[in-house]
Coordinates of C-alpha atoms and ligand atoms in Angstrom, one line a residue:
M3 CA -3.9 -30.0 -34.7
S4 CA -0.3 -29.7 -35.7
G5 CA 2.6 -30.4 -33.3
D6 CA 3.0 -26.7 -32.3
A7 CA -0.5 -26.5 -30.9
G8 CA -0.7 -24.7 -27.6
K9 CA -2.0 -25.9 -24.4
V10 CA -4.5 -24.6 -21.8
Y11 CA -3.9 -24.9 -18.1
L12 CA -6.9 -24.4 -15.8
V13 CA -5.2 -23.0 -12.8
G14 CA -6.6 -22.4 -9.3
A15 CA -5.4 -19.1 -7.9
G16 CA -6.5 -19.7 -4.3
P17 CA -8.9 -17.5 -2.3
G18 CA -7.1 -14.2 -2.7
D19 CA -3.8 -14.0 -0.8
P20 CA -1.3 -14.2 -3.7
E21 CA 0.9 -16.6 -1.6
L22 CA -2.0 -19.2 -1.6
I23 CA -1.5 -20.2 -5.3
T24 CA 0.3 -23.5 -5.8
V25 CA 4.0 -23.6 -6.8
K26 CA 3.0 -25.2 -10.1
G27 CA 0.3 -22.6 -10.7
L28 CA 2.8 -19.8 -10.2
R29 CA 5.4 -21.4 -12.5
L30 CA 2.8 -21.7 -15.2
L31 CA 1.7 -18.1 -14.8
R32 CA 5.3 -17.0 -15.3
E33 CA 5.7 -19.2 -18.4
A34 CA 2.4 -18.5 -20.0
D35 CA 1.9 -16.5 -23.3
V36 CA -1.6 -15.6 -22.4
V37 CA -3.5 -15.3 -19.0
L38 CA -7.3 -15.2 -18.8
H39 CA -8.5 -14.3 -15.4
D40 CA -11.6 -13.6 -13.4
R41 CA -12.8 -10.6 -11.5
L42 CA -12.1 -11.6 -7.9
L43 CA -8.4 -12.1 -8.5
N44 CA -5.6 -10.4 -6.7
D45 CA -3.7 -8.1 -9.0
E46 CA -0.5 -8.9 -7.4
L47 CA -0.5 -12.3 -9.0
L48 CA -0.7 -10.6 -12.4
R49 CA 2.2 -8.3 -11.9
D50 CA 5.4 -8.7 -13.9
L51 CA 4.2 -11.4 -16.1
R52 CA 5.4 -11.7 -19.7
A53 CA 2.0 -12.9 -20.8
E54 CA -0.8 -11.0 -22.5
I55 CA -3.4 -10.5 -19.7
I56 CA -7.1 -10.7 -20.5
D57 CA -9.7 -9.9 -17.9
V58 CA -12.7 -12.0 -18.7
G59 CA -14.3 -11.5 -15.3
K60 CA -17.9 -10.8 -15.0
A61 CA -19.0 -8.1 -12.7
P62 CA -22.6 -8.8 -11.5
G63 CA -25.0 -7.6 -14.1
R64 CA -22.2 -6.4 -16.3
H65 CA -21.1 -9.4 -18.3
K66 CA -17.8 -8.8 -19.9
L67 CA -17.5 -12.1 -21.8
S68 CA -20.0 -14.9 -21.9
Q69 CA -18.9 -18.4 -21.0
E70 CA -19.2 -19.2 -24.7
E71 CA -16.9 -16.4 -25.6
I72 CA -14.4 -17.4 -22.9
N73 CA -14.4 -20.9 -24.3
E74 CA -13.9 -19.6 -27.8
L75 CA -11.1 -17.3 -26.8
L76 CA -9.3 -20.2 -25.0
I77 CA -9.5 -22.3 -28.1
K78 CA -8.4 -19.5 -30.4
K79 CA -5.3 -18.7 -28.3
A80 CA -4.3 -22.3 -28.0
R81 CA -4.7 -22.8 -31.7
E82 CA -2.3 -19.9 -32.2
G83 CA 0.2 -22.2 -30.5
K84 CA 0.1 -20.3 -27.2
I85 CA 0.6 -21.5 -23.7
V86 CA -2.6 -20.3 -22.0
V87 CA -3.3 -20.1 -18.3
R88 CA -6.9 -19.8 -17.4
L89 CA -6.7 -18.5 -13.9
K90 CA -9.7 -19.1 -11.7
G91 CA -10.4 -18.1 -8.1
G92 CA -10.0 -20.9 -5.5
D93 CA -10.2 -24.3 -7.1
P94 CA -11.1 -24.3 -10.8
Y95 CA -13.5 -27.3 -10.5
L96 CA -15.5 -26.0 -7.5
F97 CA -18.3 -23.8 -8.7
G98 CA -15.9 -22.2 -11.1
R99 CA -17.3 -23.5 -14.4
G100 CA -13.8 -25.0 -14.9
G101 CA -15.4 -28.3 -15.9
E102 CA -17.3 -26.7 -18.7
E103 CA -14.2 -25.0 -20.0
A104 CA -12.4 -28.3 -19.9
L105 CA -15.1 -30.0 -21.8
A106 CA -15.1 -27.3 -24.5
L107 CA -11.3 -27.7 -24.9
R108 CA -11.7 -31.5 -25.0
E109 CA -14.3 -31.1 -27.7
A110 CA -12.1 -28.8 -29.7
G111 CA -9.2 -31.2 -29.4
I112 CA -7.0 -28.8 -27.4
P113 CA -4.6 -30.3 -24.9
F114 CA -5.4 -29.0 -21.4
E115 CA -4.5 -29.7 -17.8
V116 CA -6.1 -28.7 -14.5
V117 CA -4.0 -27.4 -11.7
P118 CA -6.1 -27.6 -8.5
G119 CA -6.2 -24.6 -6.2
V120 CA -6.8 -23.8 -2.5
T121 CA -10.6 -23.5 -2.4
S122 CA -12.3 -20.8 -0.4
A123 CA -14.8 -23.4 0.8
I124 CA -12.1 -24.8 3.2
A125 CA -9.5 -21.9 3.3
A126 CA -11.8 -19.0 4.2
P127 CA -13.2 -20.8 7.3
A128 CA -9.7 -22.1 8.1
L129 CA -8.2 -18.6 8.1
A130 CA -11.0 -17.4 10.3
G131 CA -10.2 -20.2 12.8
I132 CA -12.8 -22.7 11.8
P133 CA -11.7 -26.2 10.7
V134 CA -14.4 -27.7 8.5
T135 CA -14.1 -31.0 10.3
H136 CA -12.9 -31.6 13.9
R137 CA -12.6 -34.8 15.9
G138 CA -15.5 -35.2 18.2
V139 CA -17.4 -32.3 16.6
S140 CA -18.0 -33.0 12.9
T141 CA -16.8 -35.8 10.7
A142 CA -18.2 -34.6 7.4
F143 CA -18.7 -31.4 5.5
T144 CA -21.0 -30.6 2.6
V145 CA -20.3 -27.8 0.2
V146 CA -23.3 -26.3 -1.7
T147 CA -24.1 -23.2 -3.6
G148 CA -26.5 -20.7 -2.1
H149 CA -27.4 -19.2 -5.3
E150 CA -28.9 -21.5 -7.9
E151 CA -30.0 -20.5 -11.3
P152 CA -33.8 -20.4 -11.0
G153 CA -35.7 -23.2 -12.8
K154 CA -32.7 -25.6 -12.6
E155 CA -33.7 -29.1 -13.4
K156 CA -32.4 -30.6 -10.0
E157 CA -33.0 -28.1 -7.2
L158 CA -31.0 -28.4 -4.0
D159 CA -33.1 -30.0 -1.3
W160 CA -32.4 -27.7 1.7
H161 CA -34.6 -29.8 4.0
A162 CA -32.5 -32.8 3.3
L163 CA -29.3 -30.8 3.9
A164 CA -30.7 -29.9 7.3
R165 CA -30.8 -33.6 8.2
L166 CA -27.3 -34.5 6.9
G167 CA -25.4 -33.7 10.1
G168 CA -21.8 -32.5 9.8
T169 CA -20.7 -29.1 8.7
L170 CA -22.5 -27.2 5.9
V171 CA -20.5 -24.7 3.8
V172 CA -22.4 -22.4 1.5
L173 CA -20.7 -20.6 -1.3
M174 CA -22.3 -17.7 -3.1
G175 CA -24.3 -17.6 0.0
V176 CA -24.9 -13.9 0.7
G177 CA -27.7 -13.0 -1.7
R178 CA -30.1 -15.7 -0.6
I179 CA -29.0 -16.1 3.0
R180 CA -32.4 -15.4 4.5
E181 CA -34.2 -17.9 2.4
N182 CA -31.6 -20.6 2.8
T183 CA -31.2 -20.4 6.5
T184 CA -35.0 -20.4 6.9
M185 CA -35.2 -23.6 4.8
L186 CA -32.5 -25.2 7.0
I187 CA -34.5 -24.3 10.1
D188 CA -37.7 -25.6 8.5
G189 CA -35.9 -28.8 7.7
G190 CA -35.2 -29.4 11.4
L191 CA -31.9 -27.7 12.2
S192 CA -32.0 -25.8 15.5
P193 CA -31.9 -22.0 15.1
Q194 CA -29.2 -22.1 17.8
T195 CA -26.8 -24.0 15.5
P196 CA -23.6 -21.9 15.3
A197 CA -23.1 -20.1 12.0
A198 CA -20.5 -17.7 10.6
L199 CA -19.9 -15.7 7.5
I200 CA -16.4 -15.2 6.3
E201 CA -16.0 -12.3 3.9
R202 CA -13.0 -11.9 1.7
G203 CA -11.1 -14.8 3.3
S204 CA -7.3 -14.4 3.1
W205 CA -7.5 -10.8 2.0
P206 CA -6.2 -8.1 4.3
D207 CA -9.7 -7.0 5.1
Q208 CA -11.0 -10.5 5.8
R209 CA -13.9 -10.4 8.2
C210 CA -15.8 -13.0 10.2
V211 CA -19.3 -12.4 11.4
R212 CA -20.5 -15.0 13.9
G213 CA -24.0 -15.8 15.0
T214 CA -26.5 -18.6 14.9
L215 CA -28.5 -20.1 12.1
G216 CA -31.4 -18.1 13.5
D217 CA -29.7 -14.7 13.4
I218 CA -26.9 -14.9 10.9
A219 CA -29.0 -13.4 8.1
E220 CA -29.9 -10.5 10.3
R221 CA -26.3 -10.0 11.3
A222 CA -25.1 -10.3 7.7
S223 CA -27.3 -7.3 6.8
S224 CA -26.5 -5.2 9.8
F225 CA -22.7 -5.8 9.2
R226 CA -23.3 -5.3 5.5
V227 CA -21.5 -8.5 4.5
K228 CA -20.9 -8.6 0.8
S229 CA -19.8 -11.2 -1.7
P230 CA -17.4 -13.0 -1.8
A231 CA -18.3 -14.7 1.5
V232 CA -18.6 -18.2 2.7
L233 CA -21.4 -19.2 5.1
I234 CA -20.5 -22.0 7.4
V235 CA -23.0 -23.8 9.6
G236 CA -22.3 -26.3 12.4
D237 CA -20.7 -26.7 15.8
V238 CA -17.2 -26.3 14.3
V239 CA -17.9 -22.6 14.3
N240 CA -17.4 -22.6 18.1
L241 CA -13.7 -23.2 17.5
E242 CA -13.3 -19.7 16.1
K243 CA -13.2 -18.4 19.7
H244 CA -10.0 -20.4 20.2
L245 CA -8.4 -20.5 16.8
G246 CA -9.5 -17.2 15.2
R247 CA -6.7 -14.6 15.0
R248 CA -7.6 -11.2 16.3
R249 CA -6.6 -7.9 14.7
I250 CA -4.7 -5.4 16.9
A251 CA -4.3 -1.8 16.0
I252 CA -0.8 -0.5 16.7
L253 CA -0.8 3.3 16.8
R254 CA 2.8 4.0 17.8
A255 CA 5.2 6.3 15.9
E256 CA 7.1 4.9 12.9
G257 CA 10.3 4.2 14.7
Q258 CA 8.7 1.7 17.1
L259 CA 6.3 0.2 14.6
D260 CA 8.3 -2.6 13.1
G261 CA 9.4 -4.1 16.4
S262 CA 5.9 -3.9 17.7
V263 CA 4.4 -5.5 14.7
R264 CA 6.8 -8.5 15.0
L265 CA 6.0 -8.8 18.7
A266 CA 2.2 -8.7 18.1
E267 CA 2.6 -11.5 15.5
R268 CA 4.5 -13.6 17.9
Y269 CA 1.6 -13.2 20.3
G270 CA -0.7 -14.6 17.6
F271 CA -2.4 -11.3 16.6
I272 CA -2.8 -9.9 13.1
P273 CA -1.1 -6.5 13.5
V274 CA -2.6 -3.5 11.8
A275 CA 0.1 -0.8 11.8
A276 CA -1.4 2.6 11.8
P277 CA 0.9 5.3 13.3
S278 CA -1.2 8.0 14.7
I279 CA 1.7 10.2 15.8
S280 CA 5.1 11.1 14.5
L281 CA 8.0 12.4 16.4
R282 CA 10.0 15.5 15.4
A283 CA 13.5 16.0 16.9
L284 CA 13.8 19.4 18.6
D285 CA 16.9 21.6 18.6
L286 CA 18.7 21.0 21.9
P287 CA 19.7 24.0 24.0
P288 CA 23.1 25.4 23.2
D289 CA 24.4 24.6 26.7
I290 CA 23.2 21.0 26.7
K291 CA 26.7 19.7 27.5
E292 CA 27.0 21.9 30.6
K293 CA 23.5 20.8 31.6
I294 CA 24.6 17.2 31.4
E295 CA 27.8 17.8 33.3
R296 CA 26.0 19.6 36.1
V297 CA 23.6 16.8 37.0
D298 CA 23.9 13.6 38.9
C299 CA 21.5 11.6 36.9
V300 CA 20.1 11.6 33.3
V301 CA 16.7 10.2 32.8
F302 CA 15.2 8.7 29.6
T303 CA 11.5 7.9 29.3
S304 CA 11.4 6.3 25.9
S305 CA 13.6 4.7 23.3
N306 CA 12.6 7.5 21.0
G307 CA 14.5 9.9 23.2
V308 CA 17.5 7.6 23.3
D309 CA 17.6 7.4 19.5
I310 CA 17.4 11.2 19.0
I311 CA 20.0 11.9 21.6
S312 CA 22.3 9.3 20.2
R313 CA 22.2 11.0 16.9
S314 CA 23.5 14.2 18.5
G315 CA 26.5 12.4 19.8
L316 CA 25.9 13.1 23.5
L317 CA 25.8 9.6 24.8
D318 CA 29.5 9.5 25.5
L319 CA 29.1 12.4 27.9
I320 CA 25.9 10.9 29.4
Q321 CA 27.4 7.6 30.1
K322 CA 29.7 9.2 32.7
K323 CA 26.6 10.0 34.7
R324 CA 24.1 7.9 36.4
V325 CA 21.5 6.9 33.8
A326 CA 17.9 6.0 34.5
A327 CA 15.4 4.4 32.1
I328 CA 11.7 4.3 32.6
G329 CA 11.4 0.6 31.6
P330 CA 13.1 -2.3 29.9
K331 CA 12.6 -1.1 26.4
T332 CA 14.2 2.2 27.0
A333 CA 17.0 0.5 28.9
R334 CA 17.6 -1.8 26.0
A335 CA 17.9 1.1 23.6
L336 CA 20.6 2.5 25.8
T337 CA 22.5 -0.7 26.4
D338 CA 22.3 -1.4 22.6
K339 CA 24.3 1.8 22.2
G340 CA 26.8 0.9 24.8
V341 CA 25.4 3.0 27.7
N342 CA 25.2 1.3 31.1
V343 CA 21.8 1.8 32.8
D344 CA 21.9 2.3 36.5
V345 CA 18.3 2.7 37.4
I346 CA 15.1 1.0 36.2
P347 CA 12.1 1.4 38.5
D348 CA 10.1 -1.5 39.7
E349 CA 7.0 0.1 38.2
Y350 CA 7.6 1.4 34.6
S351 CA 5.9 4.7 35.1
S352 CA 6.6 8.3 36.1
A353 CA 5.5 7.4 39.7
G354 CA 7.9 4.5 39.6
L355 CA 10.8 6.7 38.4
V356 CA 10.1 9.3 41.2
E357 CA 10.4 6.4 43.7
A358 CA 13.5 5.0 42.2
L359 CA 15.3 8.4 42.0
R360 CA 14.5 9.4 45.6
G361 CA 17.7 10.9 47.2
I362 CA 19.3 11.9 43.9
R363 CA 19.9 15.7 44.0
K364 CA 20.2 16.9 40.4
V365 CA 18.3 15.3 37.6
L366 CA 18.1 15.9 33.9
L367 CA 15.1 14.7 32.0
L368 CA 15.6 14.1 28.2
R369 CA 12.1 13.4 27.0
S370 CA 9.1 14.4 24.9
A371 CA 7.9 18.0 24.9
Q372 CA 4.5 16.6 25.9
G373 CA 5.9 14.4 28.7
S374 CA 3.7 13.8 31.7
P375 CA 3.8 16.6 34.3
A376 CA 3.6 13.9 37.0
L377 CA 7.3 13.1 36.6
L378 CA 8.5 16.7 37.0
D379 CA 6.1 17.5 39.8
G380 CA 7.0 14.2 41.6
L381 CA 10.7 14.8 41.5
L382 CA 10.4 18.4 42.6
S383 CA 8.3 17.5 45.6
A384 CA 10.8 14.8 46.4
G385 CA 13.3 17.6 46.7
A386 CA 15.3 17.2 43.6
E387 CA 16.6 19.9 41.3
V388 CA 15.2 19.1 37.8
E389 CA 16.1 20.2 34.3
D390 CA 13.4 19.2 31.9
V391 CA 14.8 19.3 28.3
P392 CA 12.4 18.4 25.5
V393 CA 14.2 16.5 22.8
Y394 CA 11.3 15.7 20.5
E395 CA 7.7 16.7 20.1
V396 CA 4.8 14.7 19.1
T397 CA 2.6 15.6 16.2
G398 CA -0.1 13.9 14.1
S399 CA 1.3 11.4 11.7
G400 CA -0.6 12.3 8.6
D401 CA -0.1 8.7 7.7
E402 CA -2.5 7.1 5.2
R403 CA -2.5 3.9 7.2
L404 CA -4.2 5.8 10.0
D405 CA -7.0 7.0 7.7
D406 CA -7.4 3.4 6.5
L407 CA -7.6 2.2 10.1
I408 CA -10.3 4.7 10.9
R409 CA -12.4 3.9 7.9
R410 CA -12.3 0.2 8.7
A411 CA -12.2 0.5 12.5
E412 CA -14.9 -2.1 12.9
L413 CA -12.5 -4.7 11.8
I414 CA -10.3 -4.1 14.8
D415 CA -10.6 -6.4 17.8
V416 CA -8.0 -4.8 20.0
F417 CA -6.8 -1.2 20.2
A418 CA -3.4 -0.8 21.8
F419 CA -2.8 2.7 23.2
T420 CA 0.9 3.1 24.1
S421 CA 0.5 6.8 25.1
G422 CA -2.1 9.5 25.7
S423 CA -1.0 11.2 22.5
T424 CA -1.7 8.1 20.3
A425 CA -5.3 8.3 21.6
R426 CA -5.6 12.1 21.1
Y427 CA -4.3 12.1 17.6
L428 CA -6.4 9.1 16.6
M429 CA -9.5 10.9 17.8
R430 CA -8.5 14.1 16.2
R431 CA -7.9 12.5 12.9
A432 CA -11.2 10.7 13.0
G433 CA -12.9 14.0 13.7
E434 CA -11.2 15.6 10.7
L435 CA -12.4 12.7 8.5
G436 CA -15.9 13.2 9.9
M437 CA -15.8 9.6 11.2
E438 CA -15.6 10.1 15.0
D439 CA -19.0 8.3 15.6
H440 CA -17.8 5.4 13.5
L441 CA -14.6 5.1 15.4
R442 CA -16.3 5.4 18.8
K443 CA -18.6 2.6 17.9
A444 CA -15.7 0.4 16.9
L445 CA -13.9 1.3 20.2
D446 CA -17.0 0.4 22.0
S447 CA -17.1 -3.1 20.7
A448 CA -13.4 -3.7 20.7
L449 CA -11.0 -4.4 23.6
V450 CA -9.3 -1.2 24.5
V451 CA -5.9 -1.6 26.2
A452 CA -3.9 1.3 27.7
I453 CA -0.2 0.9 28.5
G454 CA -0.6 2.5 31.9
P455 CA -2.7 4.7 34.2
P456 CA -1.8 8.1 32.5
T457 CA -2.7 6.8 29.1
A458 CA -5.9 5.3 30.5
S459 CA -6.9 8.6 32.0
V460 CA -6.4 10.4 28.7
L461 CA -8.7 7.8 27.1
R462 CA -11.3 8.3 29.7
E463 CA -11.1 12.1 29.2
L464 CA -11.7 11.4 25.6
G465 CA -14.8 9.4 26.5
V466 CA -13.3 6.0 25.7
R467 CA -13.9 3.1 28.0
V468 CA -10.6 1.3 29.0
D469 CA -10.9 -2.4 29.4
L470 CA -7.4 -3.3 30.3
I471 CA -4.1 -2.0 31.8
P472 CA -1.4 -4.6 31.9
E473 CA 0.5 -5.4 35.1
R474 CA 3.7 -4.4 33.5
Y475 CA 3.5 -1.1 31.6
T476 CA 5.1 -2.3 28.4
F477 CA 3.8 -3.1 24.9
E478 CA 4.6 -6.7 25.5
G479 CA 2.7 -6.5 28.8
M480 CA -0.3 -5.2 26.8
L481 CA -0.1 -8.1 24.3
E482 CA 0.1 -10.6 27.1
A483 CA -2.9 -9.1 28.9
A484 CA -5.0 -8.8 25.7
R485 CA -4.3 -12.4 24.7
K486 CA -5.3 -13.6 28.1
E487 CA -8.5 -11.5 28.0
I488 CA -9.5 -12.5 24.5
G489 CA -8.8 -16.2 25.1
V490 CA -11.4 -16.3 27.9
R491 CA -14.0 -14.2 26.2
P492 CA -17.3 -16.0 25.4
Ligands
SAH530 N1 -13.8 -21.8 -7.3 C1 -14.0 -21.0 -6.2 C2 -15.4 -20.7 -5.9 C3 -16.1 -19.9 -7.0 S1 -17.7 -19.5 -6.6 C4 -13.3 -21.6 -4.9 O1 -12.9 -22.8 -5.0 O2 -13.1 -20.9 -4.0 C5 -17.5 -17.9 -5.9 C6 -17.8 -18.0 -4.4 O3 -16.7 -18.5 -3.7 C7 -18.1 -16.7 -3.7 O4 -19.5 -16.3 -3.9 C8 -17.8 -17.0 -2.3 O5 -18.9 -17.7 -1.7 C9 -16.7 -17.9 -2.5 N2 -15.4 -17.2 -2.3 C10 -14.4 -17.0 -3.2 N3 -13.4 -16.4 -2.7 C11 -13.6 -16.2 -1.4 C12 -12.9 -15.6 -0.4 N4 -11.7 -15.0 -0.5 N5 -13.6 -15.5 0.8 C13 -14.8 -16.0 1.0 N6 -15.5 -16.6 0.0 C14 -14.9 -16.7 -1.2

């Protein structure tokens, strides 16, 4: 070839998460004239490239380009003087036919280079909390394919694999999982050997189904595990209990979502943000200023109320009064806006507030239109004069993320209910989607956490079992309690 011949880079794209490509791989993608990619690839990697992009992926049964044709296309593009990136899932040389492409290029005299990638064989288990080796547990791992072309000259000896010891990782393992696990048991591996399937490792909908060698095939079909998935067999699977991250559904309104997501991440969860409610500011009564002036104490029961009131410019007036906040987060919202908080109850609840406000004569509540009657009733029977002014109302969010959550509710390990209305609107939306049974099943097998007793009683009214109410009635308290509970779960 002449000096202006192109070059082909066989680049590993990693298991799916676009951030799991190598720095070199990403640079080459950006520099390439042509990119040939497979089916499993994340589109995000292909966005904003200057290159011509060709999908050579083969959907099962629906071959787009044969291996021959792919090889020819690589050679043709390189001969046109182009820089070609052949992007392959995971690592190009692990069951990716990268070696074959390299040989074809070699034969044709085309310069090429391999850029290794993060392989799903190691990354998918890792991201599910399963190290393929672990000191004292397993000092070797073997990677095999579960799906061999029939009539291959050298067939895999599954009985021998059963005697190898160490960890066994099976790629392309879903289709023949029953046959393969049976052969391993026949070969002498105990049916009690821990096993797990990791589906779509590193994708947002990654899923890990755990079981034993004896029941994993059954579980794969009842959970409808689909390719791509990695089967991993061995005692290292037990580490998933300790190292696996759990998904927590956060159903709060938009304004509180970001902070909650960050906090959940800090506690080691994978947050799934799915606001089930949204808040609508209400018109305040025309005499709101007089109302404020007339009372001894102004009470806020959520940071939402604080935000809305601050927008109406009333905080200056309010800060001349005694100010009560139901809990630390509400208090924080006030102090952030320069308002001094005089009262925070010991218990962050309506009952706690009633206790803390005992003896105060005139009280103004600035809160949700759907606020708990317990606060009003409690204050009245303690002899206070109470003005209850609704500053916002709660409605269904209509958010797409909530619909996604409901459709994939079985992926959620922890449901965090921060108010009765988050529960009500979640259920209502599931009903509208015709997926109430599906959601109930998911709630049944997940950990259900309520922020406090009133939220728990709404959940019970809705027929949802409540597993946990934290000691402190805050979102952080919920995270702490959930982490403790899950850490000790078998
Ligand atoms: N070269 C690739 C493997 C190609 S074979 C690599 O190194 O990862 C295709 C098989 O890889 C699939 O059948 C599945 O077993 C596995 N696989 C690929 N991506 C995966 C992912 N994100 N999660 C789980 N398994 C995956």
